[in-house]
């Protein structure tokens, strides 16, 4: 049923980081074949749930399913998936995990049922893929080697479980997914035999083409040649696009070196100067007509290579929309029990859960933020580009998704995380002329709040719940978005 499962690890070439040149038109890249993951660390265990004691005779119509305590291979993150992505799980999912180091079992923890609110838009190639499954939110439990799970159907009126003859009150095909993120990648700059470790893991040798968001570059080529090769699609020597790229490159705003683990921060003046230089050189940057752009300083961003993304997991190619008009803020609902040093492992786990277990083409969010205020590149395609995500069902077009790692229904977000949201939106929205304190219109792709095709007026910085009926991003994070809008506008110089 699920040939998508296997284990793997990650490596990536850094995404092209150009300021937008001629913005690409929407395009859907075809999927690549899923490769065997046996040669690299990281894995996913998929365990079918069974009716609980007392209901076994009901088989798949049982209103309670789960697994009793059992030993499993090491894992750090878990979630529950089911066959039909359009079917909702109405009920309660609870889990316990045994810590690998101490052997102690945790108490019962609730898993957010999620119910397809984080997903690709209906009628898109990603949303209609036959690989997509329904899924709960992922839950980070840390290094564990034992697990127990119970899933109970929602109580019907009168306090009795709903049972419809011949039909299960729970979705069919419930599986518990246990994700091992694998070991952290080697330190930045580690090389073996003259080729970066990420290239060796992909089977890349010097002189072979390496796919990047901007095109193909050559492994082992000089860094400057690689940067020149990774210009805008369709750019040719002597063209305005190439001249603009050169100007931006000189100001260190277009690309990180191939294989870089982070994109360094720029000051407000450096960001603005590079932006204006690129525009004077022929970049078609809209909607600016005056001399002064409202754009925040570029923050430091940890690249996909920095957190160890395995680029062989996701589909090849990238999907872009026309612009970025709005940012949706999310929480991952994966719990707050993580250290900032563990975040690369947390993100690798979420990435694997989104792709291998849920069947998405890549991690759903465009960016992720941890409680220490670090910003991470999410979905591949270029941090400055309008990459289409799978974060807000119905409103993924012309928007970006920022997920704060954690759960914020009852826990306050850190000041560092809120500052990171403001700095990131001030920069990214500024590239596309959006005012963080303003409002904009997005056309609904279909969801549970707005019918497909309806033009909806939203805050430029919105919470997930503004576009879809959900608790996300948690009431305590949602309540801070007004402050984030003001801070982002201030960072833009408004």
GROMACS .gro file of C-alpha atoms in nm:
model
  494
    1UNK     CA    1   0.000   0.000   0.000
    2UNK     CA    2   0.274   0.240   0.088
    3UNK     CA    3   0.576   0.187  -0.130
    4UNK     CA    4   0.684   0.536  -0.037
    5UNK     CA    5   0.851   0.419   0.283
    6UNK     CA    6   1.223   0.375   0.327
    7UNK     CA    7   1.497   0.542   0.520
    8UNK     CA    8   1.738   0.811   0.411
    9UNK     CA    9   1.957   1.104   0.497
   10UNK     CA   10   2.024   1.418   0.396
   11UNK     CA   11   2.232   1.634   0.207
   12UNK     CA   12   2.171   1.927  -0.013
   13UNK     CA   13   2.328   2.184  -0.229
   14UNK     CA   14   2.237   2.529  -0.097
   15UNK     CA   15   1.940   2.690  -0.261
   16UNK     CA   16   1.998   2.984  -0.491
   17UNK     CA   17   1.949   3.294  -0.288
   18UNK     CA   18   1.901   3.559  -0.551
   19UNK     CA   19   1.691   3.863  -0.499
   20UNK     CA   20   1.401   3.824  -0.739
   21UNK     CA   21   1.495   3.889  -1.099
   22UNK     CA   22   1.219   3.842  -1.352
   23UNK     CA   23   0.976   3.652  -1.132
   24UNK     CA   24   0.909   3.305  -1.270
   25UNK     CA   25   0.565   3.215  -1.390
   26UNK     CA   26   0.383   2.939  -1.204
   27UNK     CA   27   0.514   2.599  -1.305
   28UNK     CA   28   0.483   2.247  -1.178
   29UNK     CA   29   0.786   2.026  -1.191
   30UNK     CA   30   0.734   1.655  -1.233
   31UNK     CA   31   0.818   1.415  -0.951
   32UNK     CA   32   1.139   1.221  -0.944
   33UNK     CA   33   1.166   0.854  -0.864
   34UNK     CA   34   1.199   0.777  -0.496
   35UNK     CA   35   1.538   0.623  -0.436
   36UNK     CA   36   1.647   0.361  -0.187
   37UNK     CA   37   1.757   0.511   0.141
   38UNK     CA   38   1.944   0.211   0.276
   39UNK     CA   39   2.289   0.366   0.233
   40UNK     CA   40   2.234   0.670   0.454
   41UNK     CA   41   2.106   0.734   0.809
   42UNK     CA   42   1.751   0.826   0.900
   43UNK     CA   43   1.445   0.602   0.882
   44UNK     CA   44   1.069   0.577   0.911
   45UNK     CA   45   0.891   0.286   1.079
   46UNK     CA   46   0.525   0.245   0.984
   47UNK     CA   47   0.318   0.030   1.222
   48UNK     CA   48  -0.050  -0.051   1.145
   49UNK     CA   49  -0.289   0.021   1.431
   50UNK     CA   50  -0.523  -0.256   1.547
   51UNK     CA   51  -0.855  -0.258   1.735
   52UNK     CA   52  -0.809  -0.225   2.109
   53UNK     CA   53  -0.892  -0.509   2.349
   54UNK     CA   54  -1.267  -0.570   2.366
   55UNK     CA   55  -1.327  -0.442   2.012
   56UNK     CA   56  -1.114  -0.679   1.808
   57UNK     CA   57  -1.420  -0.858   1.670
   58UNK     CA   58  -1.528  -0.531   1.506
   59UNK     CA   59  -1.213  -0.520   1.293
   60UNK     CA   60  -1.182  -0.195   1.097
   61UNK     CA   61  -1.517  -0.069   1.233
   62UNK     CA   62  -1.378  -0.050   1.587
   63UNK     CA   63  -1.408   0.295   1.742
   64UNK     CA   64  -1.079   0.256   1.928
   65UNK     CA   65  -0.748   0.150   1.775
   66UNK     CA   66  -0.389   0.156   1.888
   67UNK     CA   67  -0.085  -0.042   1.992
   68UNK     CA   68   0.009  -0.180   2.331
   69UNK     CA   69   0.357  -0.110   2.471
   70UNK     CA   70   0.624  -0.247   2.244
   71UNK     CA   71   0.992  -0.223   2.167
   72UNK     CA   72   1.083  -0.048   1.843
   73UNK     CA   73   1.391   0.078   1.664
   74UNK     CA   74   1.513   0.419   1.787
   75UNK     CA   75   1.301   0.719   1.682
   76UNK     CA   76   1.250   1.079   1.793
   77UNK     CA   77   0.925   1.199   1.631
   78UNK     CA   78   0.590   1.033   1.571
   79UNK     CA   79   0.253   1.089   1.410
   80UNK     CA   80  -0.050   0.896   1.284
   81UNK     CA   81  -0.151   0.877   0.919
   82UNK     CA   82  -0.443   0.721   0.729
   83UNK     CA   83  -0.538   0.639   0.371
   84UNK     CA   84  -0.777   0.914   0.260
   85UNK     CA   85  -0.634   1.270   0.286
   86UNK     CA   86  -0.987   1.414   0.258
   87UNK     CA   87  -1.117   1.214   0.553
   88UNK     CA   88  -1.096   1.381   0.893
   89UNK     CA   89  -0.999   1.206   1.214
   90UNK     CA   90  -1.263   1.305   1.469
   91UNK     CA   91  -1.133   1.183   1.799
   92UNK     CA   92  -0.838   1.174   2.036
   93UNK     CA   93  -0.486   1.050   1.967
   94UNK     CA   94  -0.261   0.983   2.267
   95UNK     CA   95   0.087   0.836   2.285
   96UNK     CA   96   0.352   0.732   2.535
   97UNK     CA   97   0.721   0.688   2.457
   98UNK     CA   98   1.009   0.522   2.641
   99UNK     CA   99   1.328   0.727   2.665
  100UNK     CA  100   1.616   0.531   2.514
  101UNK     CA  101   1.872   0.659   2.765
  102UNK     CA  102   1.681   0.611   3.090
  103UNK     CA  103   1.420   0.348   3.003
  104UNK     CA  104   1.150   0.565   3.163
  105UNK     CA  105   0.806   0.588   3.005
  106UNK     CA  106   0.647   0.929   2.957
  107UNK     CA  107   0.292   1.007   3.058
  108UNK     CA  108   0.020   1.010   2.796
  109UNK     CA  109   0.063   1.299   2.550
  110UNK     CA  110  -0.202   1.432   2.314
  111UNK     CA  111  -0.126   1.452   1.942
  112UNK     CA  112  -0.301   1.731   1.752
  113UNK     CA  113  -0.530   1.567   1.498
  114UNK     CA  114  -0.446   1.834   1.238
  115UNK     CA  115  -0.724   1.732   0.995
  116UNK     CA  116  -0.567   1.841   0.665
  117UNK     CA  117  -0.545   2.212   0.751
  118UNK     CA  118  -0.173   2.212   0.665
  119UNK     CA  119  -0.171   2.084   0.310
  120UNK     CA  120  -0.137   2.165  -0.056
  121UNK     CA  121  -0.432   2.341  -0.217
  122UNK     CA  122  -0.708   2.127  -0.367
  123UNK     CA  123  -0.680   2.066  -0.742
  124UNK     CA  124  -0.301   2.115  -0.746
  125UNK     CA  125  -0.068   1.840  -0.859
  126UNK     CA  126   0.069   1.807  -0.507
  127UNK     CA  127  -0.274   1.805  -0.342
  128UNK     CA  128  -0.413   1.550  -0.589
  129UNK     CA  129  -0.117   1.312  -0.572
  130UNK     CA  130  -0.210   0.952  -0.500
  131UNK     CA  131   0.077   0.938  -0.250
  132UNK     CA  132  -0.086   1.189  -0.013
  133UNK     CA  133  -0.227   1.059   0.317
  134UNK     CA  134  -0.429   1.210   0.594
  135UNK     CA  135  -0.210   1.284   0.895
  136UNK     CA  136  -0.199   1.424   1.245
  137UNK     CA  137   0.051   1.685   1.348
  138UNK     CA  138   0.394   1.538   1.429
  139UNK     CA  139   0.505   1.516   1.792
  140UNK     CA  140   0.870   1.540   1.899
  141UNK     CA  141   0.943   1.298   2.186
  142UNK     CA  142   1.323   1.281   2.171
  143UNK     CA  143   1.542   0.971   2.152
  144UNK     CA  144   1.305   0.680   2.224
  145UNK     CA  145   1.292   0.304   2.172
  146UNK     CA  146   0.946   0.208   2.299
  147UNK     CA  147   0.597   0.330   2.216
  148UNK     CA  148   0.229   0.290   2.303
  149UNK     CA  149  -0.063   0.460   2.123
  150UNK     CA  150  -0.440   0.478   2.149
  151UNK     CA  151  -0.683   0.645   1.910
  152UNK     CA  152  -1.043   0.691   2.024
  153UNK     CA  153  -1.330   0.801   1.805
  154UNK     CA  154  -1.518   1.115   1.900
  155UNK     CA  155  -1.805   1.059   2.141
  156UNK     CA  156  -2.153   1.078   1.989
  157UNK     CA  157  -2.449   1.251   2.150
  158UNK     CA  158  -2.549   1.074   2.471
  159UNK     CA  159  -2.192   0.979   2.552
  160UNK     CA  160  -2.174   0.673   2.328
  161UNK     CA  161  -1.918   0.622   2.056
  162UNK     CA  162  -2.058   0.669   1.708
  163UNK     CA  163  -2.078   0.343   1.518
  164UNK     CA  164  -2.220   0.318   1.168
  165UNK     CA  165  -2.272  -0.042   1.051
  166UNK     CA  166  -2.025  -0.130   0.780
  167UNK     CA  167  -1.829   0.190   0.820
  168UNK     CA  168  -1.551   0.278   1.062
  169UNK     CA  169  -1.589   0.592   1.276
  170UNK     CA  170  -1.214   0.626   1.237
  171UNK     CA  171  -1.039   0.670   0.900
  172UNK     CA  172  -0.923   0.350   0.735
  173UNK     CA  173  -0.558   0.253   0.718
  174UNK     CA  174  -0.439   0.406   1.046
  175UNK     CA  175  -0.063   0.373   1.087
  176UNK     CA  176   0.176   0.499   1.353
  177UNK     CA  177   0.479   0.663   1.193
  178UNK     CA  178   0.803   0.664   1.393
  179UNK     CA  179   1.073   0.890   1.251
  180UNK     CA  180   1.445   0.869   1.316
  181UNK     CA  181   1.603   1.192   1.184
  182UNK     CA  182   1.950   1.038   1.149
  183UNK     CA  183   2.275   1.191   1.263
  184UNK     CA  184   2.353   1.559   1.220
  185UNK     CA  185   2.555   1.642   0.906
  186UNK     CA  186   2.933   1.688   0.930
  187UNK     CA  187   3.057   2.030   1.028
  188UNK     CA  188   3.053   2.303   0.765
  189UNK     CA  189   3.327   2.277   0.505
  190UNK     CA  190   3.409   1.910   0.570
  191UNK     CA  191   3.554   1.758   0.256
  192UNK     CA  192   3.668   1.414   0.151
  193UNK     CA  193   3.880   1.354  -0.153
  194UNK     CA  194   3.826   1.706  -0.282
  195UNK     CA  195   3.446   1.677  -0.301
  196UNK     CA  196   3.202   1.813  -0.044
  197UNK     CA  197   3.038   1.545   0.174
  198UNK     CA  198   2.692   1.640   0.042
  199UNK     CA  199   2.804   1.579  -0.315
  200UNK     CA  200   2.963   1.245  -0.226
  201UNK     CA  201   2.644   1.129  -0.057
  202UNK     CA  202   2.449   1.213  -0.373
  203UNK     CA  203   2.695   1.027  -0.591
  204UNK     CA  204   2.818   1.355  -0.743
  205UNK     CA  205   3.172   1.386  -0.873
  206UNK     CA  206   3.367   1.685  -0.996
  207UNK     CA  207   3.245   1.791  -1.339
  208UNK     CA  208   2.893   1.646  -1.296
  209UNK     CA  209   2.587   1.876  -1.308
  210UNK     CA  210   2.421   1.952  -0.975
  211UNK     CA  211   2.058   2.062  -0.976
  212UNK     CA  212   1.989   2.390  -0.799
  213UNK     CA  213   1.686   2.621  -0.796
  214UNK     CA  214   1.853   2.839  -1.059
  215UNK     CA  215   1.973   2.565  -1.290
  216UNK     CA  216   2.264   2.327  -1.321
  217UNK     CA  217   2.610   2.413  -1.195
  218UNK     CA  218   2.919   2.199  -1.192
  219UNK     CA  219   3.049   2.016  -0.887
  220UNK     CA  220   3.405   2.110  -0.812
  221UNK     CA  221   3.397   2.426  -1.029
  222UNK     CA  222   3.538   2.747  -0.884
  223UNK     CA  223   3.295   2.925  -0.653
  224UNK     CA  224   3.269   3.235  -0.870
  225UNK     CA  225   3.194   3.026  -1.177
  226UNK     CA  226   2.926   2.843  -0.984
  227UNK     CA  227   2.767   3.168  -0.877
  228UNK     CA  228   2.768   3.297  -1.233
  229UNK     CA  229   2.616   2.973  -1.361
  230UNK     CA  230   2.331   2.995  -1.113
  231UNK     CA  231   2.174   3.313  -1.243
  232UNK     CA  232   1.815   3.376  -1.332
  233UNK     CA  233   1.642   3.126  -1.559
  234UNK     CA  234   1.695   3.236  -1.917
  235UNK     CA  235   1.969   3.482  -1.831
  236UNK     CA  236   2.241   3.511  -2.094
  237UNK     CA  237   2.578   3.682  -2.098
  238UNK     CA  238   2.534   4.055  -2.144
  239UNK     CA  239   2.160   4.051  -2.069
  240UNK     CA  240   2.000   4.288  -1.815
  241UNK     CA  241   1.929   3.986  -1.594
  242UNK     CA  242   2.296   3.886  -1.597
  243UNK     CA  243   2.406   4.245  -1.527
  244UNK     CA  244   2.161   4.263  -1.239
  245UNK     CA  245   2.289   3.935  -1.104
  246UNK     CA  246   2.647   4.061  -1.116
  247UNK     CA  247   2.552   4.377  -0.930
  248UNK     CA  248   2.369   4.183  -0.664
  249UNK     CA  249   2.651   3.930  -0.639
  250UNK     CA  250   2.900   4.207  -0.575
  251UNK     CA  251   2.686   4.315  -0.281
  252UNK     CA  252   2.667   3.957  -0.152
  253UNK     CA  253   2.290   3.928  -0.176
  254UNK     CA  254   2.228   3.672  -0.447
  255UNK     CA  255   2.389   3.342  -0.351
  256UNK     CA  256   2.552   3.171  -0.062
  257UNK     CA  257   2.855   2.969  -0.175
  258UNK     CA  258   2.755   2.628  -0.301
  259UNK     CA  259   2.716   2.402   0.001
  260UNK     CA  260   2.694   2.688   0.255
  261UNK     CA  261   2.520   2.611   0.581
  262UNK     CA  262   2.387   2.963   0.632
  263UNK     CA  263   2.306   3.289   0.457
  264UNK     CA  264   2.467   3.571   0.654
  265UNK     CA  265   2.271   3.868   0.777
  266UNK     CA  266   2.304   4.204   0.602
  267UNK     CA  267   2.252   4.544   0.758
  268UNK     CA  268   1.954   4.754   0.654
  269UNK     CA  269   2.180   4.982   0.451
  270UNK     CA  270   2.354   4.691   0.277
  271UNK     CA  271   2.021   4.526   0.191
  272UNK     CA  272   1.875   4.850   0.056
  273UNK     CA  273   2.190   4.938  -0.140
  274UNK     CA  274   2.202   4.598  -0.306
  275UNK     CA  275   1.831   4.613  -0.386
  276UNK     CA  276   1.864   4.952  -0.555
  277UNK     CA  277   2.181   4.849  -0.739
  278UNK     CA  278   2.007   4.544  -0.877
  279UNK     CA  279   1.709   4.751  -0.991
  280UNK     CA  280   1.933   5.008  -1.163
  281UNK     CA  281   2.106   4.723  -1.344
  282UNK     CA  282   1.784   4.612  -1.504
  283UNK     CA  283   1.607   4.388  -1.257
  284UNK     CA  284   1.233   4.405  -1.296
  285UNK     CA  285   1.148   4.464  -0.931
  286UNK     CA  286   0.792   4.574  -0.866
  287UNK     CA  287   0.597   4.765  -0.747
  288UNK     CA  288   0.860   5.028  -0.660
  289UNK     CA  289   0.860   5.353  -0.854
  290UNK     CA  290   1.021   5.583  -0.600
  291UNK     CA  291   1.382   5.605  -0.491
  292UNK     CA  292   1.337   5.443  -0.148
  293UNK     CA  293   1.228   5.081  -0.107
  294UNK     CA  294   1.070   4.972   0.219
  295UNK     CA  295   1.268   4.658   0.287
  296UNK     CA  296   1.401   4.518   0.611
  297UNK     CA  297   1.756   4.402   0.665
  298UNK     CA  298   1.813   4.047   0.555
  299UNK     CA  299   1.832   3.821   0.862
  300UNK     CA  300   2.067   3.528   0.904
  301UNK     CA  301   1.905   3.215   0.760
  302UNK     CA  302   2.024   2.857   0.814
  303UNK     CA  303   2.007   2.676   0.482
  304UNK     CA  304   1.869   2.332   0.406
  305UNK     CA  305   2.225   2.204   0.403
  306UNK     CA  306   2.270   2.363   0.745
  307UNK     CA  307   1.997   2.147   0.898
  308UNK     CA  308   2.091   1.844   0.690
  309UNK     CA  309   1.806   1.811   0.439
  310UNK     CA  310   1.822   1.498   0.228
  311UNK     CA  311   1.743   1.633  -0.118
  312UNK     CA  312   1.680   1.283  -0.247
  313UNK     CA  313   1.364   1.257  -0.037
  314UNK     CA  314   1.173   1.541  -0.199
  315UNK     CA  315   1.050   1.572  -0.556
  316UNK     CA  316   1.289   1.727  -0.802
  317UNK     CA  317   1.226   2.074  -0.933
  318UNK     CA  318   1.042   2.362  -0.774
  319UNK     CA  319   0.697   2.520  -0.792
  320UNK     CA  320   0.670   2.900  -0.790
  321UNK     CA  321   0.384   3.149  -0.775
  322UNK     CA  322   0.401   3.506  -0.905
  323UNK     CA  323   0.469   3.702  -0.586
  324UNK     CA  324   0.453   3.701  -0.208
  325UNK     CA  325   0.159   3.912  -0.093
  326UNK     CA  326   0.111   3.768   0.255
  327UNK     CA  327   0.276   3.560   0.526
  328UNK     CA  328   0.085   3.299   0.730
  329UNK     CA  329   0.224   3.225   1.076
  330UNK     CA  330   0.192   2.870   1.212
  331UNK     CA  331   0.305   2.656   1.499
  332UNK     CA  332   0.423   2.303   1.427
  333UNK     CA  333   0.221   2.165   1.722
  334UNK     CA  334   0.514   1.928   1.777
  335UNK     CA  335   0.563   2.021   2.143
  336UNK     CA  336   0.802   2.252   2.325
  337UNK     CA  337   1.030   1.986   2.471
  338UNK     CA  338   1.333   2.049   2.254
  339UNK     CA  339   1.668   2.222   2.291
  340UNK     CA  340   1.780   2.466   2.023
  341UNK     CA  341   2.081   2.242   1.957
  342UNK     CA  342   1.832   1.969   1.858
  343UNK     CA  343   1.646   2.181   1.604
  344UNK     CA  344   1.820   2.042   1.292
  345UNK     CA  345   1.705   1.695   1.402
  346UNK     CA  346   1.353   1.824   1.469
  347UNK     CA  347   1.330   1.983   1.124
  348UNK     CA  348   1.474   1.676   0.950
  349UNK     CA  349   1.207   1.471   1.128
  350UNK     CA  350   0.924   1.702   1.023
  351UNK     CA  351   1.060   1.706   0.667
  352UNK     CA  352   1.067   1.326   0.656
  353UNK     CA  353   0.718   1.306   0.809
  354UNK     CA  354   0.578   1.550   0.553
  355UNK     CA  355   0.739   1.374   0.254
  356UNK     CA  356   0.764   1.004   0.340
  357UNK     CA  357   0.461   0.967   0.567
  358UNK     CA  358   0.217   1.236   0.449
  359UNK     CA  359   0.322   1.213   0.083
  360UNK     CA  360   0.395   1.582   0.018
  361UNK     CA  361   0.654   1.693  -0.237
  362UNK     CA  362   0.872   1.866   0.027
  363UNK     CA  363   0.842   2.009   0.376
  364UNK     CA  364   0.527   2.221   0.387
  365UNK     CA  365   0.661   2.547   0.533
  366UNK     CA  366   0.876   2.805   0.356
  367UNK     CA  367   1.058   2.895   0.677
  368UNK     CA  368   1.084   2.764   1.032
  369UNK     CA  369   1.178   2.956   1.348
  370UNK     CA  370   1.293   2.809   1.680
  371UNK     CA  371   1.250   2.946   2.032
  372UNK     CA  372   1.603   3.087   2.027
  373UNK     CA  373   1.514   3.306   1.728
  374UNK     CA  374   1.704   3.111   1.462
  375UNK     CA  375   1.550   3.114   1.112
  376UNK     CA  376   1.568   2.807   0.888
  377UNK     CA  377   1.505   2.765   0.516
  378UNK     CA  378   1.210   2.534   0.460
  379UNK     CA  379   1.073   2.426   0.123
  380UNK     CA  380   1.343   2.426  -0.145
  381UNK     CA  381   1.353   2.672  -0.433
  382UNK     CA  382   1.533   2.982  -0.304
  383UNK     CA  383   1.467   3.186   0.009
  384UNK     CA  384   1.403   3.510  -0.181
  385UNK     CA  385   1.175   3.352  -0.441
  386UNK     CA  386   0.797   3.297  -0.433
  387UNK     CA  387   0.814   2.925  -0.362
  388UNK     CA  388   0.472   2.762  -0.332
  389UNK     CA  389   0.435   2.579  -0.002
  390UNK     CA  390   0.179   2.345   0.154
  391UNK     CA  391   0.110   2.532   0.476
  392UNK     CA  392  -0.235   2.692   0.454
  393UNK     CA  393  -0.486   2.483   0.260
  394UNK     CA  394  -0.658   2.712   0.012
  395UNK     CA  395  -0.411   3.002   0.038
  396UNK     CA  396  -0.070   2.870  -0.066
  397UNK     CA  397  -0.064   3.079  -0.385
  398UNK     CA  398   0.115   3.415  -0.355
  399UNK     CA  399   0.189   3.361   0.013
  400UNK     CA  400   0.457   3.214   0.236
  401UNK     CA  401   0.432   3.002   0.549
  402UNK     CA  402   0.641   3.057   0.863
  403UNK     CA  403   0.620   2.787   1.130
  404UNK     CA  404   0.740   2.843   1.485
  405UNK     CA  405   0.863   2.514   1.630
  406UNK     CA  406   0.644   2.432   1.928
  407UNK     CA  407   0.286   2.437   2.057
  408UNK     CA  408   0.139   2.769   2.167
  409UNK     CA  409  -0.218   2.708   2.277
  410UNK     CA  410  -0.107   2.716   2.641
  411UNK     CA  411   0.259   2.822   2.617
  412UNK     CA  412   0.378   3.172   2.535
  413UNK     CA  413   0.612   3.208   2.236
  414UNK     CA  414   0.958   3.342   2.318
  415UNK     CA  415   1.050   3.702   2.251
  416UNK     CA  416   1.334   3.578   2.030
  417UNK     CA  417   1.090   3.384   1.809
  418UNK     CA  418   0.860   3.685   1.773
  419UNK     CA  419   1.153   3.908   1.678
  420UNK     CA  420   1.262   3.653   1.418
  421UNK     CA  421   0.913   3.654   1.263
  422UNK     CA  422   0.923   4.034   1.242
  423UNK     CA  423   1.272   4.045   1.090
  424UNK     CA  424   1.198   3.770   0.838
  425UNK     CA  425   0.870   3.922   0.720
  426UNK     CA  426   1.021   4.273   0.702
  427UNK     CA  427   1.281   4.140   0.458
  428UNK     CA  428   1.085   3.887   0.253
  429UNK     CA  429   0.764   4.088   0.223
  430UNK     CA  430   0.975   4.395   0.150
  431UNK     CA  431   1.119   4.226  -0.159
  432UNK     CA  432   0.765   4.219  -0.299
  433UNK     CA  433   0.651   4.562  -0.183
  434UNK     CA  434   0.416   4.438   0.091
  435UNK     CA  435   0.346   4.647   0.402
  436UNK     CA  436   0.343   4.422   0.713
  437UNK     CA  437   0.077   4.640   0.874
  438UNK     CA  438  -0.140   4.641   0.563
  439UNK     CA  439  -0.409   4.418   0.418
  440UNK     CA  440  -0.427   4.238   0.088
  441UNK     CA  441  -0.651   4.011  -0.118
  442UNK     CA  442  -0.586   3.644  -0.183
  443UNK     CA  443  -0.805   3.416  -0.391
  444UNK     CA  444  -0.916   3.104  -0.207
  445UNK     CA  445  -0.822   2.770  -0.356
  446UNK     CA  446  -1.090   2.602  -0.146
  447UNK     CA  447  -1.109   2.527   0.224
  448UNK     CA  448  -1.341   2.512   0.522
  449UNK     CA  449  -1.374   2.890   0.567
  450UNK     CA  450  -1.392   3.024   0.211
  451UNK     CA  451  -1.524   2.871  -0.108
  452UNK     CA  452  -1.293   2.823  -0.400
  453UNK     CA  453  -1.249   3.137  -0.609
  454UNK     CA  454  -1.354   3.385  -0.341
  455UNK     CA  455  -1.131   3.692  -0.302
  456UNK     CA  456  -1.057   3.722   0.068
  457UNK     CA  457  -0.920   4.032   0.240
  458UNK     CA  458  -0.652   3.931   0.489
  459UNK     CA  459  -0.380   4.090   0.697
  460UNK     CA  460  -0.046   4.084   0.517
  461UNK     CA  461   0.081   3.899   0.825
  462UNK     CA  462  -0.197   3.656   0.916
  463UNK     CA  463  -0.232   3.357   1.141
  464UNK     CA  464  -0.316   3.020   0.993
  465UNK     CA  465  -0.663   3.039   1.149
  466UNK     CA  466  -0.741   3.346   0.937
  467UNK     CA  467  -0.747   3.130   0.624
  468UNK     CA  468  -0.864   2.797   0.764
  469UNK     CA  469  -1.076   2.697   1.066
  470UNK     CA  470  -0.803   2.568   1.300
  471UNK     CA  471  -0.642   2.638   1.636
  472UNK     CA  472  -0.308   2.703   1.462
  473UNK     CA  473  -0.088   2.894   1.545
  474UNK     CA  474  -0.219   2.858   1.900
  475UNK     CA  475  -0.401   3.137   2.083
  476UNK     CA  476  -0.093   3.273   2.261
  477UNK     CA  477   0.111   3.306   1.940
  478UNK     CA  478  -0.186   3.439   1.746
  479UNK     CA  479  -0.235   3.707   2.009
  480UNK     CA  480   0.119   3.837   1.945
  481UNK     CA  481   0.084   3.889   1.569
  482UNK     CA  482  -0.021   4.252   1.610
  483UNK     CA  483   0.311   4.326   1.778
  484UNK     CA  484   0.495   4.136   1.505
  485UNK     CA  485   0.324   4.346   1.235
  486UNK     CA  486   0.429   4.671   1.404
  487UNK     CA  487   0.786   4.553   1.452
  488UNK     CA  488   0.816   4.432   1.091
  489UNK     CA  489   0.690   4.766   0.958
  490UNK     CA  490   0.941   4.945   1.178
  491UNK     CA  491   1.222   4.722   1.044
  492UNK     CA  492   1.114   4.822   0.695
  493UNK     CA  493   1.151   5.191   0.787
  494UNK     CA  494   0.779   5.268   0.772
   0.00000   0.00000   0.00000
